Coordinates of C-alpha atoms in Angstrom, one line a residue:
X1 CA -48.1 85.1 90.4
X2 CA -50.3 88.2 91.2
X3 CA -49.1 90.4 93.8
X4 CA -45.6 90.7 95.6
X5 CA -44.3 87.7 96.9
X6 CA -42.5 88.5 100.3
X7 CA -39.8 86.4 101.8
X8 CA -37.6 86.2 104.7
X9 CA -33.8 84.8 104.8
X10 CA -32.3 83.0 107.7
X11 CA -28.5 82.6 107.0
X12 CA -25.6 83.0 109.3
X13 CA -23.1 83.9 106.9
X14 CA -23.4 87.7 106.0
X15 CA -22.3 87.7 102.5
X16 CA -24.4 84.5 101.7
X17 CA -27.4 86.2 103.5
X18 CA -27.0 89.3 101.5
X19 CA -26.5 87.5 98.1
X20 CA -29.7 85.4 98.6
X21 CA -31.8 88.6 99.0
X22 CA -30.1 90.5 96.2
X23 CA -30.5 87.2 94.0
X24 CA -34.2 87.0 94.7
X25 CA -35.0 90.5 94.6
X26 CA -33.5 90.9 91.1
X27 CA -36.6 89.3 89.9
X28 CA -39.9 91.3 89.7
X29 CA -42.8 90.8 92.1
X30 CA -40.4 89.7 95.0
X31 CA -40.0 91.7 98.2
X32 CA -37.6 90.9 101.3
X33 CA -39.2 91.8 104.3
X34 CA -36.7 90.6 106.7
X35 CA -33.7 88.6 107.5
X36 CA -31.8 86.9 110.2
X37 CA -28.5 85.3 111.3
X38 CA -29.6 83.3 114.3
X39 CA -32.5 81.5 115.8
X40 CA -33.2 84.2 118.3
X41 CA -33.3 87.0 115.9
X42 CA -35.2 85.0 113.5
X43 CA -38.1 84.3 115.9
X44 CA -37.9 87.9 117.3
X45 CA -38.4 89.4 113.9
X46 CA -41.1 87.0 112.8
X47 CA -43.2 87.6 115.9
X48 CA -42.9 91.2 115.2
X49 CA -43.9 90.7 111.7
X50 CA -46.8 88.6 112.9
X51 CA -48.2 91.3 115.1
X52 CA -48.3 93.7 112.0
X53 CA -49.9 90.9 110.1
X54 CA -47.0 91.1 107.8
X55 CA -45.5 87.4 107.8
X56 CA -43.6 86.4 104.6
X57 CA -44.8 84.0 102.1
X58 CA -41.7 82.3 101.9
X59 CA -38.8 81.6 104.3
X60 CA -35.4 80.7 102.9
X61 CA -33.4 78.8 105.6
X62 CA -30.1 77.6 105.9
X63 CA -29.6 74.3 108.1
X64 CA -26.5 74.8 110.0
X65 CA -26.3 78.3 111.7
X66 CA -22.8 77.8 113.6
X67 CA -23.6 76.2 116.6
X68 CA -27.5 76.5 116.1
X69 CA -29.6 73.9 114.0
X70 CA -31.8 75.2 111.4
X71 CA -34.2 72.1 112.2
X72 CA -34.9 73.7 115.4
X73 CA -36.1 77.1 113.8
X74 CA -37.9 75.1 111.2
X75 CA -40.1 73.0 113.9
X76 CA -40.7 76.2 116.1
X77 CA -41.8 78.4 113.1
X78 CA -43.9 75.6 111.7
X79 CA -45.5 75.1 115.2
X80 CA -46.1 79.0 115.8
X81 CA -46.4 80.4 112.4
X82 CA -47.5 77.6 110.1
X83 CA -48.7 79.9 107.3
X84 CA -45.0 80.5 106.3
X85 CA -43.8 78.1 103.6
X86 CA -40.1 77.1 104.5
X87 CA -37.6 76.2 101.8
X88 CA -34.4 74.8 103.0
X89 CA -31.5 76.2 101.1
X90 CA -28.3 74.1 102.3
X91 CA -24.8 72.9 101.5
X92 CA -25.7 69.8 103.2
X93 CA -28.3 67.5 101.5
X94 CA -27.6 63.9 102.4
X95 CA -30.9 62.0 102.5
X96 CA -31.2 61.9 106.1
X97 CA -30.8 65.8 106.5
X98 CA -33.3 66.0 103.8
X99 CA -35.8 63.8 105.5
X100 CA -35.7 65.5 108.7
X101 CA -36.2 68.7 107.0
X102 CA -39.6 67.6 105.3
X103 CA -40.7 65.7 108.2
X104 CA -40.1 69.1 110.4
X105 CA -42.5 71.1 107.9
X106 CA -40.2 72.2 105.1
X107 CA -42.1 72.6 101.8
X108 CA -38.8 72.7 99.8
X109 CA -35.3 71.4 99.8
X110 CA -32.7 73.0 97.4
X111 CA -28.7 72.6 97.2
X112 CA -26.7 76.0 97.6
X113 CA -24.6 74.3 94.7
X114 CA -27.7 74.1 92.4
X115 CA -28.4 76.7 89.5
X116 CA -30.4 79.9 90.6
X117 CA -33.4 78.6 88.7
X118 CA -33.6 75.6 90.8
X119 CA -34.4 77.9 93.8
X120 CA -36.9 79.8 91.8
X121 CA -38.6 76.6 90.6
X122 CA -38.9 75.5 94.3
X123 CA -40.5 79.0 95.2
X124 CA -43.0 78.8 92.4
X125 CA -43.7 75.1 93.3
X126 CA -44.2 75.9 97.0
X127 CA -46.2 78.8 96.3
X128 CA -48.6 76.7 94.3
X129 CA -49.2 74.3 97.2
X130 CA -46.8 71.6 96.6
X131 CA -43.7 70.4 98.1
X132 CA -40.5 70.8 95.9
X133 CA -37.3 68.6 96.5
X134 CA -34.6 69.0 94.1
X135 CA -34.6 66.1 91.6
X136 CA -30.9 64.9 92.3
X137 CA -32.0 64.4 95.8
X138 CA -35.2 62.3 95.3
X139 CA -33.6 58.8 94.4
X140 CA -31.2 58.7 97.8
X141 CA -34.3 59.8 99.8
X142 CA -35.9 56.7 98.8
X143 CA -33.0 54.5 99.5
X144 CA -32.7 55.9 102.9
X145 CA -36.2 55.5 103.7
X146 CA -35.9 51.6 102.9
X147 CA -32.9 51.8 105.3
X148 CA -34.7 53.7 107.9
X149 CA -37.8 51.8 107.9
X150 CA -35.8 48.6 108.7
X151 CA -34.8 50.1 112.2
X152 CA -36.9 49.4 115.3
X153 CA -38.6 52.6 116.7
X154 CA -36.1 53.3 119.4
X155 CA -33.2 52.9 116.9
X156 CA -35.1 55.5 114.4
X157 CA -35.3 58.0 117.3
X158 CA -31.4 57.4 118.0
X159 CA -30.6 57.8 114.3
X160 CA -32.3 60.8 113.8
X161 CA -30.8 62.7 116.7
X162 CA -27.4 61.5 115.7
X163 CA -28.1 63.0 112.1
X164 CA -28.9 65.9 113.8
X165 CA -25.4 66.2 115.2
X166 CA -26.4 65.2 118.9
X167 CA -23.7 63.8 121.1
X168 CA -24.2 60.3 122.8
X169 CA -24.8 62.2 126.2
X170 CA -27.5 64.8 124.6
X171 CA -29.3 61.6 123.0
X172 CA -29.3 59.7 126.6
X173 CA -30.6 62.7 128.4
X174 CA -33.6 63.4 125.5
X175 CA -34.5 59.6 125.4
X176 CA -34.3 59.3 129.2
X177 CA -31.9 56.4 129.0
X178 CA -28.4 55.6 129.9
X179 CA -25.3 56.4 127.6
X180 CA -24.9 52.4 127.4
X181 CA -28.0 51.8 125.7
X182 CA -27.4 54.6 123.2
X183 CA -24.3 52.7 122.6
X184 CA -26.2 49.4 122.1
X185 CA -28.5 51.1 119.8
X186 CA -25.9 52.5 117.8
X187 CA -23.9 49.1 117.4
X188 CA -27.3 47.7 115.9
X189 CA -27.8 50.8 113.6
X190 CA -24.2 50.5 112.2
X191 CA -24.7 46.9 111.5
X192 CA -28.0 47.5 109.6
X193 CA -26.6 50.6 107.6
X194 CA -23.3 48.8 106.9
X195 CA -21.6 51.6 108.6
X196 CA -18.5 51.1 110.8
X197 CA -18.7 54.2 113.0
X198 CA -20.4 57.4 113.9
X199 CA -18.4 59.4 111.6
X200 CA -19.1 57.1 108.6
X201 CA -22.9 57.1 109.5
X202 CA -22.9 61.2 109.3
X203 CA -21.0 61.1 106.2
X204 CA -23.4 58.7 104.4
X205 CA -26.9 60.1 105.5
X206 CA -26.3 63.6 107.3
X207 CA -24.0 66.0 105.8

């Protein structure tokens, strides 16, 4: 592996954040150069590291940071600091979430419930320039893609935002349409996905 692999952890639970850092640092050749509990702290620290030309090789990112979305962090980091390889390490890994993360620029996706070796496999694979999705998540991802591809472009936009836990009002505002139109899209999405309501859709694709 050569020299030290530097990494940065973004996780809002104090003990989990510390646990991830300690777990990785137990291995040789790994050096934690920072951690954050929120989006603002993460971007502030990474900007500082960037000024010092010390950006991490890997960022381990949780997806749900209290009220904040790790997907927002992911997109901003990939836009401003594209050299950082982001591995999502999450309790939530339904196919809609995995798809959004990979689309947003994540190079890896591992469940927190997976064995430790899975996380290290992901790190190794990503450092070798490849994408790593935990094997158990791959088949559901293909099924999801088939369903997703059956939606119209507008339905896809609504569907993605719904999986990101956005409200109908937020979706309407972001898409510059009235809430009634969002409702119409949703009823068609329910019909095409076989879900009865919002809750069932999130449970099936977005938790």
